[in-house]
CSV table of C-alpha atoms in Angstrom, one decimal:
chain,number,residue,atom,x,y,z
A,1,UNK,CA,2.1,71.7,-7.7
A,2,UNK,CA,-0.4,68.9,-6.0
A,3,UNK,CA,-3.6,68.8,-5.6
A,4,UNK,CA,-4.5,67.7,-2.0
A,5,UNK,CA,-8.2,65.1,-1.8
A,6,UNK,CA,-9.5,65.7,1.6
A,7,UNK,CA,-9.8,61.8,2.2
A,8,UNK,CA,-7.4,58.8,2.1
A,9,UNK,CA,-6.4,56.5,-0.9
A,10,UNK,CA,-7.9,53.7,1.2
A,11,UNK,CA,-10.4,54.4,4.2
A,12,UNK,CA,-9.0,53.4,7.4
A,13,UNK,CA,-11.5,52.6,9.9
A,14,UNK,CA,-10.2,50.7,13.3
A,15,UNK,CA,-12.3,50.1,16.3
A,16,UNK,CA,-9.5,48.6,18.6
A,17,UNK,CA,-6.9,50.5,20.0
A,18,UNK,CA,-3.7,48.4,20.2
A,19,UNK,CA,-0.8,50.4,21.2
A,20,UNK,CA,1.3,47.4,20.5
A,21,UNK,CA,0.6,47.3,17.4
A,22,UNK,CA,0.9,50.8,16.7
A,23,UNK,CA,4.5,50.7,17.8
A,24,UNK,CA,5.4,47.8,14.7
A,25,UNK,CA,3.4,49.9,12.5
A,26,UNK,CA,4.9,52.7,12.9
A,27,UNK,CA,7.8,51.4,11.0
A,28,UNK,CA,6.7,52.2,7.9
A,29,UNK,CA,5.6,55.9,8.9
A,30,UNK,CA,9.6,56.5,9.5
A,31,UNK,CA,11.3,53.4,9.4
A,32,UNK,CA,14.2,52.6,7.1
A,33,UNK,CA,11.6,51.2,4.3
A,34,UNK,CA,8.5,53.2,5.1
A,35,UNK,CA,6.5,55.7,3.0
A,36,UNK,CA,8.5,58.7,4.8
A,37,UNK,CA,11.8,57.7,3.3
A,38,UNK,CA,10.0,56.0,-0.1
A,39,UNK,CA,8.2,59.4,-1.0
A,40,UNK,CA,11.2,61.8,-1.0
A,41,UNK,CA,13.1,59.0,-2.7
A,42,UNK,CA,11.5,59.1,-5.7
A,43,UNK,CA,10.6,62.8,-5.6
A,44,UNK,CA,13.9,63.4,-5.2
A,45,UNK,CA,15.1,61.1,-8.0
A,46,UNK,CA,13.1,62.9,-10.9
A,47,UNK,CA,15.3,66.0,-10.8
A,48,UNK,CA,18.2,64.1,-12.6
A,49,UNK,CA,15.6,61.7,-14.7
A,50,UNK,CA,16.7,62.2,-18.4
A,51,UNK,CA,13.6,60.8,-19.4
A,52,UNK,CA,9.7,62.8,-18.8
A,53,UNK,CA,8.4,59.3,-18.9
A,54,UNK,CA,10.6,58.4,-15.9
A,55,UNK,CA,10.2,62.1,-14.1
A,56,UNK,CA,6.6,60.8,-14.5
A,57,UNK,CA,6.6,57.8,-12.9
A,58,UNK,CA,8.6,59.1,-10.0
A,59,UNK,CA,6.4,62.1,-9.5
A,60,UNK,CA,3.4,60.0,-9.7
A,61,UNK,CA,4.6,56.9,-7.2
A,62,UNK,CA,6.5,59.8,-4.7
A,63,UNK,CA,2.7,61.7,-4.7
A,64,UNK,CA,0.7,58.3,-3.9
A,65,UNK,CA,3.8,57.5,-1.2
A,66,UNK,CA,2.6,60.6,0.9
A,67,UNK,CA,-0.9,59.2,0.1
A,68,UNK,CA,0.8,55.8,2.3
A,69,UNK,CA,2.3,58.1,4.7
A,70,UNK,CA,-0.7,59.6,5.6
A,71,UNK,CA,-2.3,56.3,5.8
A,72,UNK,CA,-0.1,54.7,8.3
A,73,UNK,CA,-0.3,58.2,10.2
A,74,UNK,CA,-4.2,57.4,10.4
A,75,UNK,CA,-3.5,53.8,11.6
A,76,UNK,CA,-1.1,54.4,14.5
A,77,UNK,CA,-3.6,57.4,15.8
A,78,UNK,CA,-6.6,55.2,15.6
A,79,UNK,CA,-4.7,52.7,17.6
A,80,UNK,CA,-3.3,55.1,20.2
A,81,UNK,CA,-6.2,57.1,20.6
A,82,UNK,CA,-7.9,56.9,24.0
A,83,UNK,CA,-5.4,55.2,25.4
A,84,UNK,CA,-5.6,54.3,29.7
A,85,UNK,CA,-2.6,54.2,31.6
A,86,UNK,CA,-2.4,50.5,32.3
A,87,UNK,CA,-2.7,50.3,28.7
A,88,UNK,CA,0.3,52.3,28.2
A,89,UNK,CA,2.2,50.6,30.8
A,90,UNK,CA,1.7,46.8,29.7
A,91,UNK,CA,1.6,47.0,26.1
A,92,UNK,CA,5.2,48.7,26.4
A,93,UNK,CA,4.1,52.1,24.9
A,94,UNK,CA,5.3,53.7,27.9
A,95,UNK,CA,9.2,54.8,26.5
A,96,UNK,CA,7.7,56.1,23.1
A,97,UNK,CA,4.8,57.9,25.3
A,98,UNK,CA,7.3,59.4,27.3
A,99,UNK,CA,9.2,60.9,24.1
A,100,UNK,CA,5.8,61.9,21.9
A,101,UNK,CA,2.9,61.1,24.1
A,102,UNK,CA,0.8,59.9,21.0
A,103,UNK,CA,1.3,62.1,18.3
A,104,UNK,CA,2.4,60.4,15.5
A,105,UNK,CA,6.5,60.6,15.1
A,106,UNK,CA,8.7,58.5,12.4
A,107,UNK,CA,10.6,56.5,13.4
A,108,UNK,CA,11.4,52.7,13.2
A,109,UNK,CA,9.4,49.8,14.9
A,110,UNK,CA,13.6,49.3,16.9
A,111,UNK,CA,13.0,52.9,17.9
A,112,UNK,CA,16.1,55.1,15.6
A,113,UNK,CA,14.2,58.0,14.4
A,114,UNK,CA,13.7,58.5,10.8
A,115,UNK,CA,17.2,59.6,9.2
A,116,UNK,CA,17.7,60.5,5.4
A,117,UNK,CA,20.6,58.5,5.1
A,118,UNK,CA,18.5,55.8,4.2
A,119,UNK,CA,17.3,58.0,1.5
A,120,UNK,CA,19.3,57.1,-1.8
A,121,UNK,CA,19.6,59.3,-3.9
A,122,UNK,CA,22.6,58.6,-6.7
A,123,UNK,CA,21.4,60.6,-9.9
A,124,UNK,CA,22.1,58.0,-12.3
A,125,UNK,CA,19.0,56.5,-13.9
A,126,UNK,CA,19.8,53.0,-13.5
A,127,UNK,CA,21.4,53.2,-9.9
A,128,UNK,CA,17.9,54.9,-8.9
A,129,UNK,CA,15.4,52.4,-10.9
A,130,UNK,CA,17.4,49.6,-9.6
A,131,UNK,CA,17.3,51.0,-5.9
A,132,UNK,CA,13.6,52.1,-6.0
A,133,UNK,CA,13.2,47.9,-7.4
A,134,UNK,CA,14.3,47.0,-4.2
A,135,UNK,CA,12.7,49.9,-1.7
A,136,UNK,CA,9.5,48.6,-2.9
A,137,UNK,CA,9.9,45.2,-2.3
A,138,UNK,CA,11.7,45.9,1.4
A,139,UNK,CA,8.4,47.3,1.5
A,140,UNK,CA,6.3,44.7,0.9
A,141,UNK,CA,8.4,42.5,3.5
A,142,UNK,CA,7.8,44.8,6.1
A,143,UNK,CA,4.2,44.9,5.5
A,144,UNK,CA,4.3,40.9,5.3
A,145,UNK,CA,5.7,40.8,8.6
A,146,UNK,CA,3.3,43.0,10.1
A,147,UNK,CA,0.5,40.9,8.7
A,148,UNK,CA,2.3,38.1,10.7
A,149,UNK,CA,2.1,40.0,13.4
A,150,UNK,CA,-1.5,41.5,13.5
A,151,UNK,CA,-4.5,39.6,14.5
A,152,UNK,CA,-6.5,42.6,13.9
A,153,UNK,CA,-9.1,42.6,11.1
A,154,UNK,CA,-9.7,46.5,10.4
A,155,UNK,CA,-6.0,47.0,10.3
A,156,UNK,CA,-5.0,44.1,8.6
A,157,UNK,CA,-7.4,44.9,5.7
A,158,UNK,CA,-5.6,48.5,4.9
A,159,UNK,CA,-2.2,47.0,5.4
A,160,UNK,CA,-2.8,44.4,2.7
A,161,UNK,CA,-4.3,47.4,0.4
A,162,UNK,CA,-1.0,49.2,1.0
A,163,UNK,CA,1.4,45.6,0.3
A,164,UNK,CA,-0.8,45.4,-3.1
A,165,UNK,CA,0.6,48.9,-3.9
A,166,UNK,CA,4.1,48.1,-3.2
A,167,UNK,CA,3.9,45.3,-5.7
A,168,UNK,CA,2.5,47.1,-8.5
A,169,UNK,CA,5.0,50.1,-7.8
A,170,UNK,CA,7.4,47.3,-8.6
A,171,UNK,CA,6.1,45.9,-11.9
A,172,UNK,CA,6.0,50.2,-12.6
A,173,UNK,CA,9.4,50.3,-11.6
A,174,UNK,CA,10.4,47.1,-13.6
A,175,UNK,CA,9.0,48.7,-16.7
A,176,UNK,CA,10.9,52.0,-16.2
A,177,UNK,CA,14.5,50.5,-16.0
A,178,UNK,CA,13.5,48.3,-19.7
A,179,UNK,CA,12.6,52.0,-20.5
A,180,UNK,CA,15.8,53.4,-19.6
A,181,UNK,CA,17.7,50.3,-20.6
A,182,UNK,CA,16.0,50.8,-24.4
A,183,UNK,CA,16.7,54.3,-24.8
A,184,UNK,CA,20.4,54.1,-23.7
A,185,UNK,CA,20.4,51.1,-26.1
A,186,UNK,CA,22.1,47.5,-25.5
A,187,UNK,CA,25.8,48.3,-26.0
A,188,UNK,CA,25.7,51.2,-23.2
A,189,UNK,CA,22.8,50.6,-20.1
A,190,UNK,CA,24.3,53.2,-17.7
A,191,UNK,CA,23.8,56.6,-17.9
A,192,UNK,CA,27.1,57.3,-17.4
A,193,UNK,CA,29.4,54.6,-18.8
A,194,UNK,CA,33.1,56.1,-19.3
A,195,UNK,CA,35.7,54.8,-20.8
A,196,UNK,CA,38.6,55.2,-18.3
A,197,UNK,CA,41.6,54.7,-20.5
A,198,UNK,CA,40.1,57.3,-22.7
A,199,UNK,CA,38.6,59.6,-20.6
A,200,UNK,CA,35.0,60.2,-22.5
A,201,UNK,CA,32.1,58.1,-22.5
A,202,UNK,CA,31.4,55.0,-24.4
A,203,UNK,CA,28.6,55.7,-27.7
């Protein structure tokens, strides 16, 4: 059971809209490495965690990802809000306007709609720890490249508060798989390591 905080992790306060901007942004609401996709990832993964420590950490990280998701949902409305036509029209906001005037809808930055096949989901400890490794650091890319992209101040201060997370759900990450590796011990890292010519799994 959560506990819901009526306020954000981080406050999000823009003054500009930018419906440009919104539409690259976006990309972590649904896109194939945002906070949609990251959040059900790891809250997903705990169910076949062997370890509490690890159902921990997933719990923990999948609860502050909907914290992110809500985030970048704050961003793309502060930057669509209010919009004119002509400011639909020339910043090319006009096809995604169409679809979802400006609610706020996942999808990618390219425009594919959020799909759950991106979602991995294996059920063996070190398939997941080594996946969720990389999610987070896909992550932090994408929010690099957006900071390339953005010349706005207000946006580009929460967007570097949300890149910092990323990182340090990497180093948590990190520490999880050494925790896995050590409790399966050195002579067997995989959950499930069998031996094929035998038919059971290695001790």
């Amino acid at each position: 059971m959560f506990v819901y905080e009526k306020r954000l992790q981080y406050p999000v306060k823009i003054k500009n809209t930018n419906p440009k901007l919104a539409s690259l942004i976006i990309s972590q609401y649904g896109g194939p490495d945002g906070e949609l996709g990251a959040s059900l990832r790891y809250l997903s993964q705990r169910y076949s965690m062997p370890y509490p420590e690890l159902k921990g950490l997933l719990t923990d990280i999948g609860v502050e990802e909907l914290g992110h998701l809500e985030m970048i949902g704050a961003i793309v409305h502060q930057l669509t809000r209010d919009l004119t036509e002509e400011q639909i029209r020339t910043a090319g906001f006009d096809a995604y306007f169409v679809d979802h005037t400006a609610g706020v809808y996942p999808t990618a930055a390219s425009g594919s709609p959020w799909n759950a096949a991106g979602m991995a989901v294996k059920g063996d400890l070190i398939a997941d720890l080594t996946e969720d490794l990389a999610a987070e650091q896909k992550a932090r890319v994408t929010y690099d490249n957006i900071l390339r992209l953005s010349d706005d101040p207000d946006v580009n201060d929460v967007i570097k508060f949300l890149r910092a997370r990323e990182i340090v759900h990497f180093q948590r990450f990190g520490e999880g798989l050494r925790l896995a590796k050590d409790k399966l011990g050195e002579k067997n890292i995989y959950y499930m390591n069998p031996s094929f010519d035998k038919g059971k799994v290695e001790k």
